[in-house]
Amino acid sequence: MKLSYSGKAITGMLTVVPAHERKFVDEMANFNFSPKRSIKLAEVMGYDRHRIVAGAVTSSDLAVAGLEHLFAGGKLQREEIDALVVVTQTPDHLMPGTSKVVHGRLGLHHDVFCIDLNQGCAGFIIGIMQAFMLLDQPTIRKVVLVNVDVMSRKVSPRDRNSYPLIGDAASVTILECDAGAPAIEARLKMDGARREALMIPAGGLRRPSDATTAEMVEDEEGNFRALDNLKMDGSAVFNFVLTEVPELIRGLLAETNTDVADIDSFLFHQPNRFMLQKLADKLGVPYDRMPSNVVEHFGNSSGVTIPVATTSNLSARLVEERLRVCLAGFGAGLTWGAMLLELGPLNFCEMIEYQEDNQNG
Amino acid sequence: MSKVPAILAQVRPEVDFTGAADFFEEGLLDSFDLVTLVSELDKAYGISIDGMEIVPDNFNSIAAIETLLRRNGVTP
């Protein structure tokens, strides 16, 4: 699907990562593989350390911490929020939606349009699209987009295919009307037929959680996980990304008469370093214009990785200048999307840490 | 002489690949070893194997790997 937007812009971005950090070398003993084999894989994929919550922290905890930081710093006022979009695969509850939990905990006024989206690694792209649709309403001038996942609580610590790369994080992105903003082009594709490639099989109504869904079972590659855990078909996801994403990006660039050289930064979802370098090779993008260091420093936080890549690599530039960027998100659904836009100068672009002695609600 | 056996030995030093008909069918390599193997081949031969070629069929034997390398314009 082709999507176009005008008169809208991203005006601020904050990310929240847990202060708690774990190192891959300290977790290797959990995996059913020789240390040498694990270290070799870590070098290729970029596993080093990841930020994951230590306790029973929820998505709304990270989101509220981010928004309270903005309120305290005067970067956002409660009363100017017209809409709150929360994108998460790890909601606090099956119902109500996490946007309502955040709304209540922050004491926002009753005229806020709250909506939840269940999206994975394409969640930042889809969240922006939803925010832009809301900004078409004359009564909505400012949208707060929250992307948040605490996926470490749903991944088996004995699953070498997923656990070392997982990170927890939240982002708060402010989107506003701006009559002078340059046009934005986006593309989005879905394939629900391949939905099982990334799935948490149990815990919904199709397969409610019970004692059997919590049982750890060894797979053919020596990983242990339960039906309550995230299951990633590594080969299927790998082939999906390296087949579909280059085609999507090439189409977007061609249809907008844009060359790779015209783009200052390719801010892609961060599955692992290997996959990103393969995408860069295929698209002819120099590695220094496609950050691939998020898994290494923070972990893959699903729909939050594009904001994490942005705030950890480009924050100093983005508060000073305008960059032409190509965003791409791809993952659960399967869903893949891309967006070409000019970003900055932003009112704020920063990362903060979440301390777990914060009061939880 | 082909460098492929030495590269395989780097990826799985504890495994004897000689005589195996299909590395994946016989459990000598798994999908994550494949990623490590591709990375080692890229480095050793100064190439970037295309993502669409990274499927087990292209890596299930020494002969298959050597064919892939030749397709990428290098001598195994």
Short mmCIF file of N, CA, C and O in Angstrom, two decimals, chain A residues 33 37 40-41 44-45 47 160-161 221 235 238-239 242-243 274 278 281-282, chain B residues 10 12 30-33 35-36 38-40 42 48-52 54-55:
data_model
loop_
_atom_site.label_atom_id
_atom_site.label_comp_id
_atom_site.label_asym_id
_atom_site.label_seq_id
_atom_site.Cartn_x
_atom_site.Cartn_y
_atom_site.Cartn_z
N PHE A 33 24.66 -24.97 24.32
CA PHE A 33 25.65 -24.94 23.24
C PHE A 33 27.02 -24.69 23.84
O PHE A 33 27.13 -24.10 24.92
N ARG A 37 30.97 -21.94 20.39
CA ARG A 37 29.96 -21.80 19.34
C ARG A 37 29.09 -20.56 19.61
O ARG A 37 28.75 -19.80 18.70
N LYS A 40 31.10 -17.33 18.86
CA LYS A 40 31.22 -17.10 17.42
C LYS A 40 29.93 -16.47 16.88
O LYS A 40 29.97 -15.50 16.13
N LEU A 41 28.81 -17.01 17.29
CA LEU A 41 27.53 -16.46 16.85
C LEU A 41 27.35 -15.03 17.36
O LEU A 41 26.88 -14.15 16.63
N VAL A 44 29.10 -12.51 15.22
CA VAL A 44 28.45 -12.26 13.94
C VAL A 44 27.18 -11.42 14.12
O VAL A 44 26.93 -10.46 13.40
N MET A 45 26.38 -11.79 15.11
CA MET A 45 25.09 -11.12 15.30
C MET A 45 25.21 -9.79 16.04
O MET A 45 24.29 -8.99 16.01
N TYR A 47 25.79 -9.68 19.43
CA TYR A 47 25.37 -9.80 20.84
C TYR A 47 26.50 -9.34 21.73
O TYR A 47 27.64 -9.77 21.57
N ARG A 160 18.54 -19.66 22.94
CA ARG A 160 19.69 -18.92 22.39
C ARG A 160 19.30 -18.14 21.12
O ARG A 160 19.94 -17.16 20.76
N ASN A 161 18.26 -18.60 20.43
CA ASN A 161 17.87 -17.92 19.19
C ASN A 161 17.25 -16.56 19.43
O ASN A 161 17.25 -15.72 18.54
N GLU A 221 16.98 -27.63 17.66
CA GLU A 221 18.29 -26.97 17.69
C GLU A 221 18.85 -26.84 19.11
O GLU A 221 19.85 -26.16 19.32
N SER A 235 14.86 -19.06 10.46
CA SER A 235 15.09 -19.17 9.02
C SER A 235 14.02 -18.43 8.23
O SER A 235 14.31 -17.71 7.27
N PHE A 238 14.46 -14.67 8.67
CA PHE A 238 15.64 -14.26 7.93
C PHE A 238 15.34 -14.13 6.43
O PHE A 238 15.63 -13.11 5.80
N ASN A 239 14.72 -15.15 5.88
CA ASN A 239 14.41 -15.11 4.45
C ASN A 239 13.38 -14.04 4.12
O ASN A 239 13.48 -13.37 3.09
N LEU A 242 15.29 -10.56 4.19
CA LEU A 242 16.26 -10.33 3.12
C LEU A 242 15.64 -10.43 1.73
O LEU A 242 16.25 -10.04 0.74
N THR A 243 14.42 -10.91 1.65
CA THR A 243 13.71 -10.95 0.37
C THR A 243 12.81 -9.73 0.20
O THR A 243 12.85 -9.04 -0.81
N PHE A 274 24.21 -8.77 11.70
CA PHE A 274 24.40 -9.54 10.47
C PHE A 274 23.33 -9.20 9.43
O PHE A 274 23.63 -8.91 8.27
N LYS A 278 23.70 -7.25 5.79
CA LYS A 278 23.25 -7.87 4.54
C LYS A 278 22.28 -6.94 3.80
O LYS A 278 22.33 -6.82 2.57
N ASP A 281 24.37 -4.15 2.29
CA ASP A 281 25.08 -4.64 1.10
C ASP A 281 24.14 -4.70 -0.10
O ASP A 281 24.46 -4.29 -1.20
N LYS A 282 22.97 -5.24 0.13
CA LYS A 282 22.02 -5.45 -0.97
C LYS A 282 21.53 -4.11 -1.54
O LYS A 282 21.32 -4.00 -2.75
N GLN B 10 36.26 -24.15 11.56
CA GLN B 10 36.22 -22.99 12.46
C GLN B 10 34.82 -22.81 13.07
O GLN B 10 34.66 -22.45 14.22
N ARG B 12 32.34 -25.21 13.40
CA ARG B 12 32.02 -26.32 14.32
C ARG B 12 33.25 -27.20 14.49
O ARG B 12 33.35 -28.28 13.87
N ASP B 30 23.15 -26.03 12.21
CA ASP B 30 21.77 -25.56 12.36
C ASP B 30 21.67 -24.17 11.73
O ASP B 30 22.63 -23.65 11.17
N SER B 31 20.47 -23.58 11.84
CA SER B 31 20.22 -22.33 11.11
C SER B 31 21.14 -21.21 11.61
O SER B 31 21.50 -20.32 10.84
N PHE B 32 21.52 -21.25 12.87
CA PHE B 32 22.40 -20.19 13.38
C PHE B 32 23.86 -20.44 13.02
O PHE B 32 24.61 -19.50 12.81
N ASP B 33 24.24 -21.72 12.89
CA ASP B 33 25.57 -22.01 12.35
C ASP B 33 25.68 -21.48 10.92
O ASP B 33 26.75 -21.05 10.49
N VAL B 35 24.44 -18.82 9.70
CA VAL B 35 24.77 -17.38 9.76
C VAL B 35 26.27 -17.20 10.01
O VAL B 35 26.94 -16.40 9.36
N THR B 36 26.81 -17.98 10.97
CA THR B 36 28.24 -17.89 11.26
C THR B 36 29.06 -18.29 10.05
O THR B 36 30.05 -17.65 9.70
N VAL B 38 28.21 -18.16 6.83
CA VAL B 38 28.15 -17.12 5.79
C VAL B 38 29.09 -15.98 6.14
O VAL B 38 29.83 -15.47 5.29
N SER B 39 29.10 -15.60 7.40
CA SER B 39 29.98 -14.50 7.82
C SER B 39 31.45 -14.86 7.60
O SER B 39 32.24 -14.04 7.12
N GLU B 40 31.81 -16.11 7.92
CA GLU B 40 33.20 -16.55 7.74
C GLU B 40 33.56 -16.60 6.25
O GLU B 40 34.67 -16.22 5.86
N ASP B 42 32.15 -14.82 3.81
CA ASP B 42 32.23 -13.43 3.35
C ASP B 42 33.61 -12.85 3.64
O ASP B 42 34.23 -12.20 2.80
N SER B 48 30.06 -10.61 -0.38
CA SER B 48 28.87 -10.55 0.47
C SER B 48 27.82 -11.44 -0.18
O SER B 48 27.19 -11.06 -1.18
N ILE B 49 27.68 -12.62 0.37
CA ILE B 49 26.70 -13.58 -0.19
C ILE B 49 25.31 -12.97 -0.05
O ILE B 49 24.92 -12.52 1.04
N ASP B 50 24.58 -12.94 -1.15
CA ASP B 50 23.25 -12.32 -1.16
C ASP B 50 22.32 -13.02 -0.18
O ASP B 50 22.31 -14.26 -0.09
N GLY B 51 21.52 -12.23 0.52
CA GLY B 51 20.60 -12.78 1.51
C GLY B 51 19.69 -13.85 0.96
O GLY B 51 19.35 -14.82 1.64
N MET B 52 19.27 -13.70 -0.31
CA MET B 52 18.34 -14.68 -0.89
C MET B 52 19.04 -16.01 -1.16
O MET B 52 18.38 -17.02 -1.40
N ILE B 54 21.06 -17.33 1.05
CA ILE B 54 21.38 -17.93 2.35
C ILE B 54 20.26 -18.90 2.75
O ILE B 54 19.40 -18.60 3.59
N VAL B 55 20.27 -20.03 2.09
CA VAL B 55 19.31 -21.11 2.36
C VAL B 55 20.12 -22.40 2.51
O VAL B 55 21.18 -22.55 1.89
#
